[in-house]
Every structure is written in structure tokens, then in C-alpha cells.
GROMACS .gro file of N, CA and C in nm:
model
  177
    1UNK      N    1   2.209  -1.572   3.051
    1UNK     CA    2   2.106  -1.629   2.969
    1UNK      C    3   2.150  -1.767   2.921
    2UNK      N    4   2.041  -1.845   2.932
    2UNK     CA    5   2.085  -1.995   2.894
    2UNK      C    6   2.077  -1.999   2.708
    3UNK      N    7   2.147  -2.077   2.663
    3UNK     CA    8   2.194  -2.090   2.524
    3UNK      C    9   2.058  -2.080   2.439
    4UNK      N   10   1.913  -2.204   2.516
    4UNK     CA   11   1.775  -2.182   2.464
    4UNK      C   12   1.739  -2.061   2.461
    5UNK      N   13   1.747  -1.981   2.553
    5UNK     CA   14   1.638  -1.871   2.549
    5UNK      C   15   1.754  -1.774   2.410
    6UNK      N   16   1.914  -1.769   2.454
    6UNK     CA   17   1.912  -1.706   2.317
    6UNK      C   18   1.906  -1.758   2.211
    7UNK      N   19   1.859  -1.871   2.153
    7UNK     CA   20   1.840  -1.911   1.984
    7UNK      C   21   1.715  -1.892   2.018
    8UNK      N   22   1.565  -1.901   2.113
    8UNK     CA   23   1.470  -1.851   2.088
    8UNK      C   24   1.457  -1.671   2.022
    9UNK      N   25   1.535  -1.628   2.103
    9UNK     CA   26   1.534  -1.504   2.118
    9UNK      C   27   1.576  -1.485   1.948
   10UNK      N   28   1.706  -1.535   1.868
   10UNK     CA   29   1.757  -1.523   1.776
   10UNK      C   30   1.649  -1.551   1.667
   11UNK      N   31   1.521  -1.659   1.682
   11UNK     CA   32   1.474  -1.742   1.604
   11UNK      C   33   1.382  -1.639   1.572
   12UNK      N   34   1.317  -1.591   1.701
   12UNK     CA   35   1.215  -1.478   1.695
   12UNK      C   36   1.271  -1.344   1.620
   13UNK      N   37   1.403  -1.298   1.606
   13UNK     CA   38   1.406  -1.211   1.534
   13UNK      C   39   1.416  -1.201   1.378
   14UNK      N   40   1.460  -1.372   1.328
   14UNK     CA   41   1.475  -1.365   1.230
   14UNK      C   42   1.359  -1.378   1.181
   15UNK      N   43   1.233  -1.417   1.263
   15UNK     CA   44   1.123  -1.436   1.204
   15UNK      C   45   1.043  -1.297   1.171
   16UNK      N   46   1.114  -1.189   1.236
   16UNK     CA   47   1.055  -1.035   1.293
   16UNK      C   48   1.142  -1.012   1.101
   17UNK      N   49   1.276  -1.028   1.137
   17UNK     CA   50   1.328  -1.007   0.982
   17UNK      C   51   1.270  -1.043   0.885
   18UNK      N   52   1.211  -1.150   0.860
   18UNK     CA   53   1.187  -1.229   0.754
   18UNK      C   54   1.026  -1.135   0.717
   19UNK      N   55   0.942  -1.145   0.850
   19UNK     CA   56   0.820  -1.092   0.789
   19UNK      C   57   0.832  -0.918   0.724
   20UNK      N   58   0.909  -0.847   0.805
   20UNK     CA   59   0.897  -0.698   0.739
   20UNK      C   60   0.936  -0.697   0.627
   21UNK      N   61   1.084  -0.823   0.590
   21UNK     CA   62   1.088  -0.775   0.456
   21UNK      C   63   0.974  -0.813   0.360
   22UNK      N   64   0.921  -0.934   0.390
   22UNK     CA   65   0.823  -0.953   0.285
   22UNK      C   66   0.686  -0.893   0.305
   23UNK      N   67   0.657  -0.787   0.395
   23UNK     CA   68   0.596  -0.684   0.399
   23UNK      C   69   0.640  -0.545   0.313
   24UNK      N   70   0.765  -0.538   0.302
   24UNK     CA   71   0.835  -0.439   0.232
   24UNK      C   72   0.795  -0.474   0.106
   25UNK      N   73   0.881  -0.556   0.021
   25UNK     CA   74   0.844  -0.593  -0.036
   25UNK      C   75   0.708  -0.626  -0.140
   26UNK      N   76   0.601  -0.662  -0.033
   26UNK     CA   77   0.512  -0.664  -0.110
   26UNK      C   78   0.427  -0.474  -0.102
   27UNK      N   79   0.479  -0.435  -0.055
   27UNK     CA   80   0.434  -0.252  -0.038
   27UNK      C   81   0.515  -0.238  -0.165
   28UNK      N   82   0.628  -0.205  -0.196
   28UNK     CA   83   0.676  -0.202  -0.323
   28UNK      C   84   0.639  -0.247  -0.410
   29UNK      N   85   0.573  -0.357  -0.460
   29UNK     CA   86   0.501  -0.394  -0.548
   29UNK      C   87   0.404  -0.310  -0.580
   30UNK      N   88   0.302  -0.320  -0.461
   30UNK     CA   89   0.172  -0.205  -0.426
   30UNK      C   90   0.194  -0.082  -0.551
   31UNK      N   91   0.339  -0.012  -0.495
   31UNK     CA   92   0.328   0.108  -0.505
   31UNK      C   93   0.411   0.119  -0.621
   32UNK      N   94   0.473   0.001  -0.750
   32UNK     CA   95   0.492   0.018  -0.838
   32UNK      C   96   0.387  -0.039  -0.909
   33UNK      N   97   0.264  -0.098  -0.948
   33UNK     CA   98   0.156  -0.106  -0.971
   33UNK      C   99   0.109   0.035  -0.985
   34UNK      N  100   0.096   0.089  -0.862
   34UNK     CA  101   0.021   0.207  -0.868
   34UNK      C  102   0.042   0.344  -0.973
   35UNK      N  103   0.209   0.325  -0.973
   35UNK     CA  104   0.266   0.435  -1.078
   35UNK      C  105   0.278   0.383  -1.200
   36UNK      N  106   0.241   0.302  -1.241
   36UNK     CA  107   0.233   0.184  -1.369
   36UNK      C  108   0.103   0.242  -1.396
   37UNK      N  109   0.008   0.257  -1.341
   37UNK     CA  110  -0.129   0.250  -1.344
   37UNK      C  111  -0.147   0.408  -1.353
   38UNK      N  112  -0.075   0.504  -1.275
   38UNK     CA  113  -0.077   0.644  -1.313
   38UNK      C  114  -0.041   0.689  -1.449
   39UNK      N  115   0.072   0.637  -1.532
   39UNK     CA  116   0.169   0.662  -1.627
   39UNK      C  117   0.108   0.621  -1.740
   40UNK      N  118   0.039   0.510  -1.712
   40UNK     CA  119  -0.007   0.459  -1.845
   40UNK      C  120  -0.176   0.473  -1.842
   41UNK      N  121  -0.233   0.510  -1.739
   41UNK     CA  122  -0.397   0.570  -1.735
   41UNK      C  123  -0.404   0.663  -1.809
   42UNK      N  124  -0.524   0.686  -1.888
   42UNK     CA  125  -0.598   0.811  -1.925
   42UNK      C  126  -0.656   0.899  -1.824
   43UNK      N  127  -0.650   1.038  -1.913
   43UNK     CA  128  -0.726   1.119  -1.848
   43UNK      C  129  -0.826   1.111  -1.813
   44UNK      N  130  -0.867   1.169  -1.684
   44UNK     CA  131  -1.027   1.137  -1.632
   44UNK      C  132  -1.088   1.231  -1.679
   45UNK      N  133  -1.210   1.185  -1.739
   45UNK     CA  134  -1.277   1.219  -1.810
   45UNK      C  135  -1.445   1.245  -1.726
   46UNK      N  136  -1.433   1.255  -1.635
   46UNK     CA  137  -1.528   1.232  -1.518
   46UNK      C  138  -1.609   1.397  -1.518
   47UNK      N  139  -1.740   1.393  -1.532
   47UNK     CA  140  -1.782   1.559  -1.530
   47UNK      C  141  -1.696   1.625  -1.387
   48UNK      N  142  -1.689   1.777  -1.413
   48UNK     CA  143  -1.689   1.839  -1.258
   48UNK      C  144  -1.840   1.843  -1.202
   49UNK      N  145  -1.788   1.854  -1.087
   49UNK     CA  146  -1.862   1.822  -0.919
   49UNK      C  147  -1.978   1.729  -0.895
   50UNK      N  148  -2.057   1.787  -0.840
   50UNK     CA  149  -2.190   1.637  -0.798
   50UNK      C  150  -2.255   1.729  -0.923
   51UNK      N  151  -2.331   1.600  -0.963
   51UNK     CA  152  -2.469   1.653  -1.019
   51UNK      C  153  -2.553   1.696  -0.964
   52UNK      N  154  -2.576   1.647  -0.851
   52UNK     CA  155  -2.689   1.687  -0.739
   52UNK      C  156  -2.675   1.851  -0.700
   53UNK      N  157  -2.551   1.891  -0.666
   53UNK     CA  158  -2.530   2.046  -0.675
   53UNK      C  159  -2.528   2.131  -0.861
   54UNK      N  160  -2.508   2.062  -0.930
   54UNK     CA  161  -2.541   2.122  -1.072
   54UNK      C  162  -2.665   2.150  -1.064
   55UNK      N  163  -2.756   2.016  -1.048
   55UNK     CA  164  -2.920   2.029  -1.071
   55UNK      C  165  -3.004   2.192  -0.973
   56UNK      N  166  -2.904   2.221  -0.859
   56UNK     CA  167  -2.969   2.294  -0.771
   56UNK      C  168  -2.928   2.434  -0.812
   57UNK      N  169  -2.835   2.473  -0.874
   57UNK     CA  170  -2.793   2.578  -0.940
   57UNK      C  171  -2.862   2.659  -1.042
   58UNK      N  172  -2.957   2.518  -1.091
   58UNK     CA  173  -3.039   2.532  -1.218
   58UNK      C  174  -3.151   2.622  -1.205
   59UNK      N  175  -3.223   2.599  -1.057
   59UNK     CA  176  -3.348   2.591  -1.034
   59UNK      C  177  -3.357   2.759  -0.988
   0.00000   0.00000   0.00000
């Protein structure tokens, strides 16, 4: 292999490196947001099931 093709070859991986981590990275964020957002949310307070099946129960 000529010296170009391996620093292409090298250039391309660090670029393969560079993006997953800041794919990682920003997933970790994601997913400490998310448990931030679990921990400190209230209870759902949301009725049970559809209304649309309540209303038919009625009848």
C-alpha cells in the first residue's frame, strides 16, 4: 500500500472515530435528560383507558 492510500485510510477512520463518539455522546445526554425528567416528573395523573370505551360500557 502506498503511504496516500494509508493516511486516507487513517483519516477516514479517525473521522469514523470522531463521529460515533459524538454520537455517543450526544445519546448520553438524550438519556440523562430523560432520567432527569423521570425523577423529577409528577405523577400521571391521566384518567384510566379511552373514554371512548368508558362511554360504551355505559350504554
Amino acid at each position: 500500500m502506498s503511504s496516500k492510500k494509508k493516511a486516507d485510510i487513517s483519516a477516514q477512520q479517525d473521522a469514523r472515530k470522531a463521529r460515533l463518539a459524538e454520537q455517543l455522546r450526544a445519546n448520553l445526554q438524550r438519556r440523562k435528560v430523560q432520567a432527569r425528567a423521570r425523577r423529577t416528573g409528577e405523577a400521571d395523573d391521566r384518567p384510566e383507558g379511552i373514554a371512548a370505551a368508558k362511554e360504551e360500557d355505559r350504554r
